[in-house]
XYZ file of C-alpha atoms in Angstrom:
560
model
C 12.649 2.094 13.420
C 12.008 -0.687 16.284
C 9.675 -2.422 17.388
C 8.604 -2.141 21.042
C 5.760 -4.414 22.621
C 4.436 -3.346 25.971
C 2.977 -6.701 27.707
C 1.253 -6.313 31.415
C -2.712 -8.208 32.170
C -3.685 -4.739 33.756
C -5.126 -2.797 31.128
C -4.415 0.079 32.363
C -0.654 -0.008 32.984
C -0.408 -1.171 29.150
C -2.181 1.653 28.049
C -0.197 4.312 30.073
C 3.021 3.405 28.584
C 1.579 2.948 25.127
C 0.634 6.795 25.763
C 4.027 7.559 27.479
C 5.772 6.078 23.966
C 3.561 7.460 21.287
C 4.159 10.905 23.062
C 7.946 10.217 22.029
C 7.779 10.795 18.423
C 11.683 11.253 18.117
C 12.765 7.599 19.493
C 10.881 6.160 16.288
C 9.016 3.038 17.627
C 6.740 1.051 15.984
C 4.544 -0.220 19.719
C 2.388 -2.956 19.946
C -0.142 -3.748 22.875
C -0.659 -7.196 24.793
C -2.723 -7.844 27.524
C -1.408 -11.241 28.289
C 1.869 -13.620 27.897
C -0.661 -15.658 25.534
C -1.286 -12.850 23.222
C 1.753 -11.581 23.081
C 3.317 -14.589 22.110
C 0.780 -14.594 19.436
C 2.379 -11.280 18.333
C 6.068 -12.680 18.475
C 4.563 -15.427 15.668
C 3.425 -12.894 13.775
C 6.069 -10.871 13.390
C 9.559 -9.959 14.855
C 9.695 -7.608 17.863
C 12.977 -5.725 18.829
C 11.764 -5.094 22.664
C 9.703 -6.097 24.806
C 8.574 -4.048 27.697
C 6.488 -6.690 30.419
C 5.056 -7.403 33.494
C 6.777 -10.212 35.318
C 3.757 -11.623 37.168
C 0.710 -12.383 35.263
C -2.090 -15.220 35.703
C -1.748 -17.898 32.798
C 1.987 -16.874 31.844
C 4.712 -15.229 33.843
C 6.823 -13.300 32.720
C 9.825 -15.157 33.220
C 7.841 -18.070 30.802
C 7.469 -15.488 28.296
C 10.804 -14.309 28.484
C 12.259 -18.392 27.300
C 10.068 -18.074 24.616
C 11.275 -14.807 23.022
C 14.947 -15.760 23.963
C 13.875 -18.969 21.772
C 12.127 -17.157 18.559
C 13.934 -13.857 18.738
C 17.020 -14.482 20.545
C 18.377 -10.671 19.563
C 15.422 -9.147 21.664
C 15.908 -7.034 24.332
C 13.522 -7.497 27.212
C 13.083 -5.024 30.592
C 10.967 -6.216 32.855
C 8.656 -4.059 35.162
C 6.775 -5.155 37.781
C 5.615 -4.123 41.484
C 7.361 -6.676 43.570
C 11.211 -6.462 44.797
C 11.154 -10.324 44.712
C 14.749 -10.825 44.725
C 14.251 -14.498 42.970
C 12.402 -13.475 40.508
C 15.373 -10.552 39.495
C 17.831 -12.855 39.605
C 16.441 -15.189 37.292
C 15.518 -12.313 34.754
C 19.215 -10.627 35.080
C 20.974 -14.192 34.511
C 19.684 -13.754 30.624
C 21.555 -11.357 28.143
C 19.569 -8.609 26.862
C 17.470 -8.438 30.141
C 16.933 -5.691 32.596
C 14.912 -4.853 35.331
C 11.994 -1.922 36.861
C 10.070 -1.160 38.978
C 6.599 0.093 38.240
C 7.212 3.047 41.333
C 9.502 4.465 39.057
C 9.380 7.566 36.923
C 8.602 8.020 33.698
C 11.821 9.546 32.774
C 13.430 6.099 34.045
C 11.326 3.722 31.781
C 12.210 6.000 28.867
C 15.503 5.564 29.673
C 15.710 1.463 30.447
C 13.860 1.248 26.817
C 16.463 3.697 25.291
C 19.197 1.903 27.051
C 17.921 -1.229 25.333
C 17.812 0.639 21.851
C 21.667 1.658 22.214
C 22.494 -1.930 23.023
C 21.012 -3.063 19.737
C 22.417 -0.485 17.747
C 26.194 -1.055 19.603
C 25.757 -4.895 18.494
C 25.247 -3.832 14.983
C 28.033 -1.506 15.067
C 30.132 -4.235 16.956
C 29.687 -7.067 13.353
C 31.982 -5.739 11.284
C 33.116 -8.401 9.708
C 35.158 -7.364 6.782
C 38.909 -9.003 7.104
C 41.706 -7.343 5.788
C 43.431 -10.287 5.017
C 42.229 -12.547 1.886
C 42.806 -15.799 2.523
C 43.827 -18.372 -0.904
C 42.356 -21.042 0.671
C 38.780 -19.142 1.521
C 38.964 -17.739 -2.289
C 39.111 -20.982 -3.632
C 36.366 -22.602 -1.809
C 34.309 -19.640 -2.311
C 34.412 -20.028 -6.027
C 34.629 -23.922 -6.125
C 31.221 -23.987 -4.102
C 29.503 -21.667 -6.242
C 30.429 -23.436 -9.152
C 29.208 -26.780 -7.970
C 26.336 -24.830 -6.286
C 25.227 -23.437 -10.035
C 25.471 -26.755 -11.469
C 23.377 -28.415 -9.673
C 20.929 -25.326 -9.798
C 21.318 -25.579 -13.911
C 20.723 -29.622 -13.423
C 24.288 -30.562 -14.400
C 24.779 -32.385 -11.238
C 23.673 -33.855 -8.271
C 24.466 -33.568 -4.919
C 23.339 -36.783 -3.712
C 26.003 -37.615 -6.174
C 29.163 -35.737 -4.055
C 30.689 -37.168 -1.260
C 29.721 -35.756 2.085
C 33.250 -35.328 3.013
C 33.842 -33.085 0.012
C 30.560 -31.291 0.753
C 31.449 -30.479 4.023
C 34.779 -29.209 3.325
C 32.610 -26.650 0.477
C 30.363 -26.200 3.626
C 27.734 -26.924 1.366
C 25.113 -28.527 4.292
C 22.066 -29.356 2.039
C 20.254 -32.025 1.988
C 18.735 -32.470 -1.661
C 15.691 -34.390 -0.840
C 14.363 -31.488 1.101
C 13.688 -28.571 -0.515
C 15.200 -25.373 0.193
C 13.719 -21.251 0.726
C 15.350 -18.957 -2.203
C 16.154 -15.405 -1.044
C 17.115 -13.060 -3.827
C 18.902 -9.745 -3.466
C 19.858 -6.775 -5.145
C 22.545 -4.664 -4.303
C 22.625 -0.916 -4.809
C 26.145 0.492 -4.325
C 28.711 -0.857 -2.072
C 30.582 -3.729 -3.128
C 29.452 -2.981 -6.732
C 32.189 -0.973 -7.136
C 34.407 -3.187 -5.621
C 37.705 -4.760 -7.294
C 37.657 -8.722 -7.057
C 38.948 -9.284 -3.859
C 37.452 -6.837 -1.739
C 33.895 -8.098 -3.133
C 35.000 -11.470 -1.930
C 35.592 -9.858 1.176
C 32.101 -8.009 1.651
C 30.443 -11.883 0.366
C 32.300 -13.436 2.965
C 31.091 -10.906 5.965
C 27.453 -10.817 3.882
C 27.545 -14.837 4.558
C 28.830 -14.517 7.692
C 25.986 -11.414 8.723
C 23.679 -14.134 7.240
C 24.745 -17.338 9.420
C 24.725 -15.095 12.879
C 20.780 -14.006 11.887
C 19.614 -17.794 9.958
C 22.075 -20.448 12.054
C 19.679 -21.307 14.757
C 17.111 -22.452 12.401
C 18.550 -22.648 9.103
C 21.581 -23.261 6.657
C 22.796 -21.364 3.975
C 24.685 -20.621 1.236
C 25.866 -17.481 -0.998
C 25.777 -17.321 -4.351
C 26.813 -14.030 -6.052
C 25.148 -14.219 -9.401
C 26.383 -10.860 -11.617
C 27.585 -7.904 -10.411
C 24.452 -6.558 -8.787
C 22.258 -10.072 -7.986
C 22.743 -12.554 -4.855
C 21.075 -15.871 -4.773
C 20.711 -16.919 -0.739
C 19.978 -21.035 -0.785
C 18.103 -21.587 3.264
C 17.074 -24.750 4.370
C 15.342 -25.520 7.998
C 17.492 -27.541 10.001
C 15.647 -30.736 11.517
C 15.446 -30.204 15.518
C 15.524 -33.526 17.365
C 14.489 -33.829 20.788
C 17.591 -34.830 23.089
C 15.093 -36.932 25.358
C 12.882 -39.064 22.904
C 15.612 -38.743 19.532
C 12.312 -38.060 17.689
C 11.681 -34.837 15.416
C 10.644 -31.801 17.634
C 8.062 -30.601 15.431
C 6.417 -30.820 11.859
C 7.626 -30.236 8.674
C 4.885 -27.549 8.190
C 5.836 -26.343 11.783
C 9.392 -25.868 11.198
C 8.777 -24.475 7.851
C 6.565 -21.983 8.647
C 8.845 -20.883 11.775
C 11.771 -20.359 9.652
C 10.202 -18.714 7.032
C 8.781 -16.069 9.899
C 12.580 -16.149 11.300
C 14.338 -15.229 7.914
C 11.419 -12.658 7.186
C 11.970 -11.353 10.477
C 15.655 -10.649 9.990
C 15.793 -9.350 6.756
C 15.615 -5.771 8.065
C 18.150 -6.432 10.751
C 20.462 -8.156 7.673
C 19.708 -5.249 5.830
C 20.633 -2.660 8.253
C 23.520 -4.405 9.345
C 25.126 -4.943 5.626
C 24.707 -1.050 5.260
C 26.703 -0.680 8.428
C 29.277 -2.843 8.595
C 29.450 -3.823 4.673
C 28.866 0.166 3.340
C 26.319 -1.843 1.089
C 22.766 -1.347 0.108
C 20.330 -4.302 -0.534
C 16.581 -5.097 -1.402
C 15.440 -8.509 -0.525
C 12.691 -10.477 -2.285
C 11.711 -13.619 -0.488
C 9.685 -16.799 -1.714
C 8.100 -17.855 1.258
C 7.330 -21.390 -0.368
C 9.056 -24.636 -0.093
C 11.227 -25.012 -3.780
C 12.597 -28.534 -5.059
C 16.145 -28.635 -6.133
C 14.583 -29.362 -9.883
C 12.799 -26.252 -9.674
C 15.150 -23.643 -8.313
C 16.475 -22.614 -12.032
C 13.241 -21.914 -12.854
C 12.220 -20.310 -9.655
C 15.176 -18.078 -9.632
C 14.357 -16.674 -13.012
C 10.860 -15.979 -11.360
C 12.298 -13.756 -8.844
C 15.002 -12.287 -10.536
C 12.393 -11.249 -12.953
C 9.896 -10.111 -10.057
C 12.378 -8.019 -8.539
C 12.640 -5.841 -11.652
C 8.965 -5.072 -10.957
C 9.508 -4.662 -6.838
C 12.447 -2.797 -6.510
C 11.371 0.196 -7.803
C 12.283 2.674 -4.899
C 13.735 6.289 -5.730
C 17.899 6.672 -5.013
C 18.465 2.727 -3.936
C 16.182 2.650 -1.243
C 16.180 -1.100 0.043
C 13.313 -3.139 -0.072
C 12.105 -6.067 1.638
C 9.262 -7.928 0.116
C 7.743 -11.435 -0.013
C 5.874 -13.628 -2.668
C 3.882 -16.461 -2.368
C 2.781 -19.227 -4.593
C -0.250 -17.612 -6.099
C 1.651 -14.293 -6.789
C 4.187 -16.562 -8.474
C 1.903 -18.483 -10.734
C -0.303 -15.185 -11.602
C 3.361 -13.739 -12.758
C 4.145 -16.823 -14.456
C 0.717 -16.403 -16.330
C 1.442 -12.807 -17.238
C 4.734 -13.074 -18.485
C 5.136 -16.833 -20.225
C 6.525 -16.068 -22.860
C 9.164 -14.058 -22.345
C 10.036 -16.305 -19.165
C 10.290 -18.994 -21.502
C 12.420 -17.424 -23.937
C 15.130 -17.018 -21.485
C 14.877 -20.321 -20.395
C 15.268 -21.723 -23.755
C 18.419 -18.805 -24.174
C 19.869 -20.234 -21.499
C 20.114 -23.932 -22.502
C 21.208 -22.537 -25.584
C 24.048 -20.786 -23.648
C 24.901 -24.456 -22.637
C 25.861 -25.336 -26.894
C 28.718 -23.463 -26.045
C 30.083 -25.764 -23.548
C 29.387 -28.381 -26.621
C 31.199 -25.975 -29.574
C 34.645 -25.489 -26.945
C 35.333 -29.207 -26.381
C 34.044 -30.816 -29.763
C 31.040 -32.824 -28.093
C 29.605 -33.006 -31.813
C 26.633 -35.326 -30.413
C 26.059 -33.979 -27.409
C 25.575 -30.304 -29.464
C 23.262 -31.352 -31.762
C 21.180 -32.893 -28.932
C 20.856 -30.199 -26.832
C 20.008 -28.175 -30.371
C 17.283 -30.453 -31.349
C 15.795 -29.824 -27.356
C 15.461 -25.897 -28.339
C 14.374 -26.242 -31.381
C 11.782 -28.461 -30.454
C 10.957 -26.102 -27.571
C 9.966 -23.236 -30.352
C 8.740 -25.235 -32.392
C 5.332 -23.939 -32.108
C 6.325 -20.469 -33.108
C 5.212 -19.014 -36.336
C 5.657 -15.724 -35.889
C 9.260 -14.614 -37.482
C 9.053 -11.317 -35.152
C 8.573 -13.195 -32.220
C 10.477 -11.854 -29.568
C 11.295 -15.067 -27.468
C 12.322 -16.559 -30.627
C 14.644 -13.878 -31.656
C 16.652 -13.962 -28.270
C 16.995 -17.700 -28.496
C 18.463 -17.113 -32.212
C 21.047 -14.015 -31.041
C 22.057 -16.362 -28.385
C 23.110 -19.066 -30.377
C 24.108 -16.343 -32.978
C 26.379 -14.727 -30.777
C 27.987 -18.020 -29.571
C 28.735 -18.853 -33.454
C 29.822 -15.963 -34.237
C 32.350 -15.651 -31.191
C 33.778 -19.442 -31.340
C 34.187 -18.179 -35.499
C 36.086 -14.783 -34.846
C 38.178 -16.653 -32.049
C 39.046 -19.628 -33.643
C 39.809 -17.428 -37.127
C 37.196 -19.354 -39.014
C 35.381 -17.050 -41.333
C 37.438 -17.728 -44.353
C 37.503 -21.319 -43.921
C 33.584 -21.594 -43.484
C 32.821 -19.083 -46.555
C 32.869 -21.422 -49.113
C 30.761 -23.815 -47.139
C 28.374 -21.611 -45.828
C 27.228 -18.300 -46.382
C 27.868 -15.895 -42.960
C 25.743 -13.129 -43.766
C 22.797 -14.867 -42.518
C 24.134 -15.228 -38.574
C 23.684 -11.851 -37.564
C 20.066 -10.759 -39.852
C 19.782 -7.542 -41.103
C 17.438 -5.145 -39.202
C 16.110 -2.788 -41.245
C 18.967 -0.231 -41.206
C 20.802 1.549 -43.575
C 24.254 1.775 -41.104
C 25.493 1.100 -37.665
C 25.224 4.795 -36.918
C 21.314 4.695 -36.992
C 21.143 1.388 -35.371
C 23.252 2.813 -32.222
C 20.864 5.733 -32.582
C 17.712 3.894 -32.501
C 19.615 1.655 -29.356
C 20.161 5.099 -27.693
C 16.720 6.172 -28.427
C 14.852 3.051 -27.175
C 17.140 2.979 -23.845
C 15.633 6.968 -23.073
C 12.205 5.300 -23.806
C 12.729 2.251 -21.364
C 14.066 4.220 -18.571
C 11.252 6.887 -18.778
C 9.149 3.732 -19.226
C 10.532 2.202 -16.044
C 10.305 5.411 -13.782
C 6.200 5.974 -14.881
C 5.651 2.234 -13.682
C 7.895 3.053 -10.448
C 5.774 6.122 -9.688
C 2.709 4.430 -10.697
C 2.857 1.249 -8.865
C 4.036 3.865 -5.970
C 0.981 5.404 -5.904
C -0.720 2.403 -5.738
C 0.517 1.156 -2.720
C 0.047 4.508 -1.147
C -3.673 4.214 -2.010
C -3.935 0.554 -0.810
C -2.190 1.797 2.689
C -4.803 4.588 3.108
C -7.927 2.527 2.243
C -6.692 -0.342 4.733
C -6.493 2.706 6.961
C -9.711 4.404 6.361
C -11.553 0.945 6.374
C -9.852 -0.168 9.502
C -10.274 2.966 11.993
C -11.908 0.883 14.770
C -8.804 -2.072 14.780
C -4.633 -2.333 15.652
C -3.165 -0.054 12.451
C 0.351 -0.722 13.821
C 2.958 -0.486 11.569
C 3.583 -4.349 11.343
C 0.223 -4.922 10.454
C -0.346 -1.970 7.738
C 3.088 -3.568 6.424
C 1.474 -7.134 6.365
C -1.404 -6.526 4.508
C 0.888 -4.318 1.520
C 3.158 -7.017 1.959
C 6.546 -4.614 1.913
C 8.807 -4.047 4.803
C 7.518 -1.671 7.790
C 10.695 1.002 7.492
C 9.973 1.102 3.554
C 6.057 1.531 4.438
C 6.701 4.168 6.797
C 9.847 6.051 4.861
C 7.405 6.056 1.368
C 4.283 7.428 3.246
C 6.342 10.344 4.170
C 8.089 10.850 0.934
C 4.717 10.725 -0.999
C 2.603 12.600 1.300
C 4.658 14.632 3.214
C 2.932 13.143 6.364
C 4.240 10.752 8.834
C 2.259 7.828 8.591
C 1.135 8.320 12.580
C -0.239 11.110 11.967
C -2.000 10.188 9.061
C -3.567 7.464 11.468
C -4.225 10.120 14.356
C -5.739 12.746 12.086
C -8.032 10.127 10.217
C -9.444 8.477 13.631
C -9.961 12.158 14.967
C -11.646 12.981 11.984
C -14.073 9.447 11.674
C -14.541 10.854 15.749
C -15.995 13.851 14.793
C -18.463 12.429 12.353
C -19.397 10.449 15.123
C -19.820 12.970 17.742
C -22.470 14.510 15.412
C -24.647 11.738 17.061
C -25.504 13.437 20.355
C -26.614 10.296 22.180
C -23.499 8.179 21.461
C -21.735 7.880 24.731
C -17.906 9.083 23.884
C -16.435 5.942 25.200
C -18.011 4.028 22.228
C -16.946 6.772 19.789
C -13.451 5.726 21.746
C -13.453 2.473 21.056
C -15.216 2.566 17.306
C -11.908 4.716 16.249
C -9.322 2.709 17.798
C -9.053 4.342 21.372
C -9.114 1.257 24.244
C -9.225 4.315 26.935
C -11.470 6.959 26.860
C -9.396 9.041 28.552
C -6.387 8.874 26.344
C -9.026 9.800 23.386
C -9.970 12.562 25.007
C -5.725 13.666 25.265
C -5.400 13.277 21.899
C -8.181 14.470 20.764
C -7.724 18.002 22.374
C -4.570 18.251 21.145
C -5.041 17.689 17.936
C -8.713 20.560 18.305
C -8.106 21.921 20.767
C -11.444 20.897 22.393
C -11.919 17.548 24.479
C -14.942 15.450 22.822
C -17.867 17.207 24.487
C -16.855 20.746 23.767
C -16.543 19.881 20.623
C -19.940 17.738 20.966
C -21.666 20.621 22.469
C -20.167 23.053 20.189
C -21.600 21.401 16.731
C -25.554 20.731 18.447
């Protein structure tokens, strides 16, 4: 699906071609109205828009201005330009741009269709055009690629500083942080694709993934990959600092520049999405944190998200999601689930003894042992569950550096074993493995009720916001906004769970409200227009005979 937004300051032109595009159900746009340059660039900071179909003359804000402003946000948008004069200079300043083309308003309507079509296949060439995966793997890439994610983690996990690595070294990692600004964390999950990739070609997919990444972030950002697992990616984005060429002072604010580049990388993630699944063969769902994190916090905020996503990727057959958070959804999260967040962060510095056990750090060991045992210190429960994973943790690492190292006999007349792994209440391995199997049907069938569930819920939320909002803009990007999920996902999920495009959902519920309305036989039909969402009468009258059969007063003088 893309987004088209139709931009003139004569009403009526904009609402002609919104009719001439709704009318083309098959080219699957998502259109937005503007009625000036000023309000559409309010739209464009809003949320991203694929074309734009404008006016080049209008009072307050030619085109032409409007045009260096979505080149500057959006530089990927394609822009055709209509307008009623064959000013030469004005075409030859729109044509010098890429991505620009050029109308007249005497054409047909079989022409615009076209130009915005044209403008479609240019996107969807470019997509087809990044792919990125080399056939060759280069040593030298390999090596940085796993040296920066190692030094990457570490400072993540607190082991090191940046501030503490030369910049020369840095740069050569192209690790371009600066670690007294904080940074935007962008988790993803990938479903399929490089999954089930050997070693090498996964490297390869990363590399193209970070280099999709860079072409859709570098203007405002930098970044850095981290593959965390088999299925998880950790994206690092900080806002690059513009300086102004003329005064060498800061072009904007810090709240300025943060809030643009959180609205760039939000805006992208669709495009990054799409574009993996082309030129990668890879699925991904994207959960962003649209708040500023501190280098001290990202371990923590990491878990966050990689324990949010289990709760927001929930679509059917590895549909890919993009979603955001925000602080308050974080911190009611962090509420809910506090104790079992805090029993893998206490698993995980115990994960760090091992480090301790490997290279004889006796002191060191029992340091970092006293930490988690003073962290659970306040747990009396023996069956508490955050307890018990810290204890197989450390368990596990005992009994692995033991086996290993070919220690048991040695230790058994120190210390009796039988106590490192606890018995559980069974009377053989056969009928633990059983209960395992058992309690893995019960999670799964678990997991799918709270997937259909929390489906269902959005479902009900989009319809309400629909029902309640008849009279206002239900545009895709805005039911999307308020659900806070990606518009494709929105749309593709309305269909799946209804069985009714969400359009016509829309259509059919104004039309409906409309004929509640119409009961009133003194309300004049352009305010029954207008209180369901219809700017021009006449193009609520179209639509509602075609969806009746009767234009408003038959139907009006039909029902009295």
């Amino acid at each position: 699906m893309h987004r088209l937004m139709i931009v003139d300051d004569e009403r009526h032109i904009v609402d002609w071609l919104y009719e001439l595009f709704m009318d083309k159900s098959e080219m699957d746009l998502d259109i937005v109205k503007a009625y000036s340059g000023k309000e559409a660039l309010q739209r464009l900071e809003a949320a991203k828009i694929d074309i734009v179909l404008s006016d080049i003359r209008m009072p307050g804000m030619s085109g032409l201005e409007l045009m260096g402003q979505i080149k500057h946000s959006w530089p990927g948008c394609k822009i055709v330009f209509l307008t009623g004069f064959n000013d030469f200079e004005y075409i030859y300043s729109a044509l010098k741009q890429n991505g620009v083309s050029y109308l007249l308003k005497t054409e047909d309507d079989d022409e615009i269709v076209d130009a915005v079509k044209q403008a479609i296949s240019e996107m969807e060439q470019e997509l087809g055009n990044q792919q990125l995966r080399s056939r060759v793997l280069e040593r030298e890439e390999l090596v940085v690629h796993l040296m920066r994610k190692e030094l990457l983690l570490d400072v993540i996990s607190g082991k090191v500083r940046l501030a503490d690595a030369e910049r020369g070294w840095l740069d050569k990692l192209a690790i371009p942080f600066d670690e007294n600004r904080p940074i935007l964390l962008l988790f993803g999950r990938v479903h399929g694709g490089m999954v089930s990739q050997d070693y090498s070609e996964r490297f390869l997919s990363l590399r193209g993934l970070s280099s999709l990444t860079g072409q859709y972030v570098s203007p405002f950002a930098s970044h850095a990959l981290i593959d965390i697992g088999k299925y998880d990616l950790l994206w690092l984005i900080q806002p690059v600092i513009r300086i102004d060429t003329d005064t060498d002072a800061v072009s904007e604010s810090y709240e300025q520049l943060w809030k643009r580049t959180v609205l760039f990388v939000k805006g992208n993630l669709e495009t990054l999405q799409a574009a993996s699944e082309e030129a990668l063969e890879t699925k991904i769902s994207f959960l962003l944190y649209d708040e500023p994190v501190p280098w001290s916090s990202v371990q923590e905020s990491w878990d966050l998200l990689k324990a949010m996503a289990d709760t927001r990727f929930h679509s059917p057959m590895g549909m890919p999601v993009v979603c955001s958070i925000n602080s308050e959804e974080v911190s009611a999260f962090d509420t809910a689930n506090k104790a079992a967040l805090d029993g893998s962060a206490y698993a995980r510095k115990a994960e760090a003894l091992q480090d301790c056990l490997e290279q004889g750090l006796r002191k060191e060991f029992f340091e970092k042992l006293d930490e988690v045992d003073e962290g659970l210190s306040a747990v009396s429960r023996m069956r508490d569950l955050s307890a018990a994973q810290v204890y197989g943790t450390i368990s596990l690492l005992f009994l692995t550096y033991i086996n290993k190292n070919r220690l048991a006999d040695k230790l058994t007349d120190r210390i009796a074993l039988g106590r490192l792994i606890p018995a559980n209440g069974f009377d053989s391995w056969r009928e633990s493995f059983d209960y395992l199997r058992e309690l893995g049907h019960a999670v799964f069938a678990l997991k799918e009720d709270e997937r259909t569930s929390r489906e269902g819920e959005l479902i009900e939320r989009i319809i309400a916001f629909v029902r309640s909002n008849l009279h206002g803009e239900l545009t895709l990007v805005r039911i999307s906004e308020k659900v806070n999920y990606n518009p494709s996902y929105v749309s593709r999920l309305f269909k799946q769970a209804t069985g009714t495009n969400l359009f016509d959902f829309i259509n059919k519920a104004r039309i409906g409200k409309a004929k509640e309305l119409l009961e009133d036989g003194t309300r004049p039909i352009q305010d029954i227009a207008r209180a369901v969402g219809f700017d021009s009468p006449q193009y609520f009258a179209t639509a509602f005979k075609k969806m009746t059969g009767k234009t408003p007063n038959e139907y009006r003088n039909q029902i009295i």
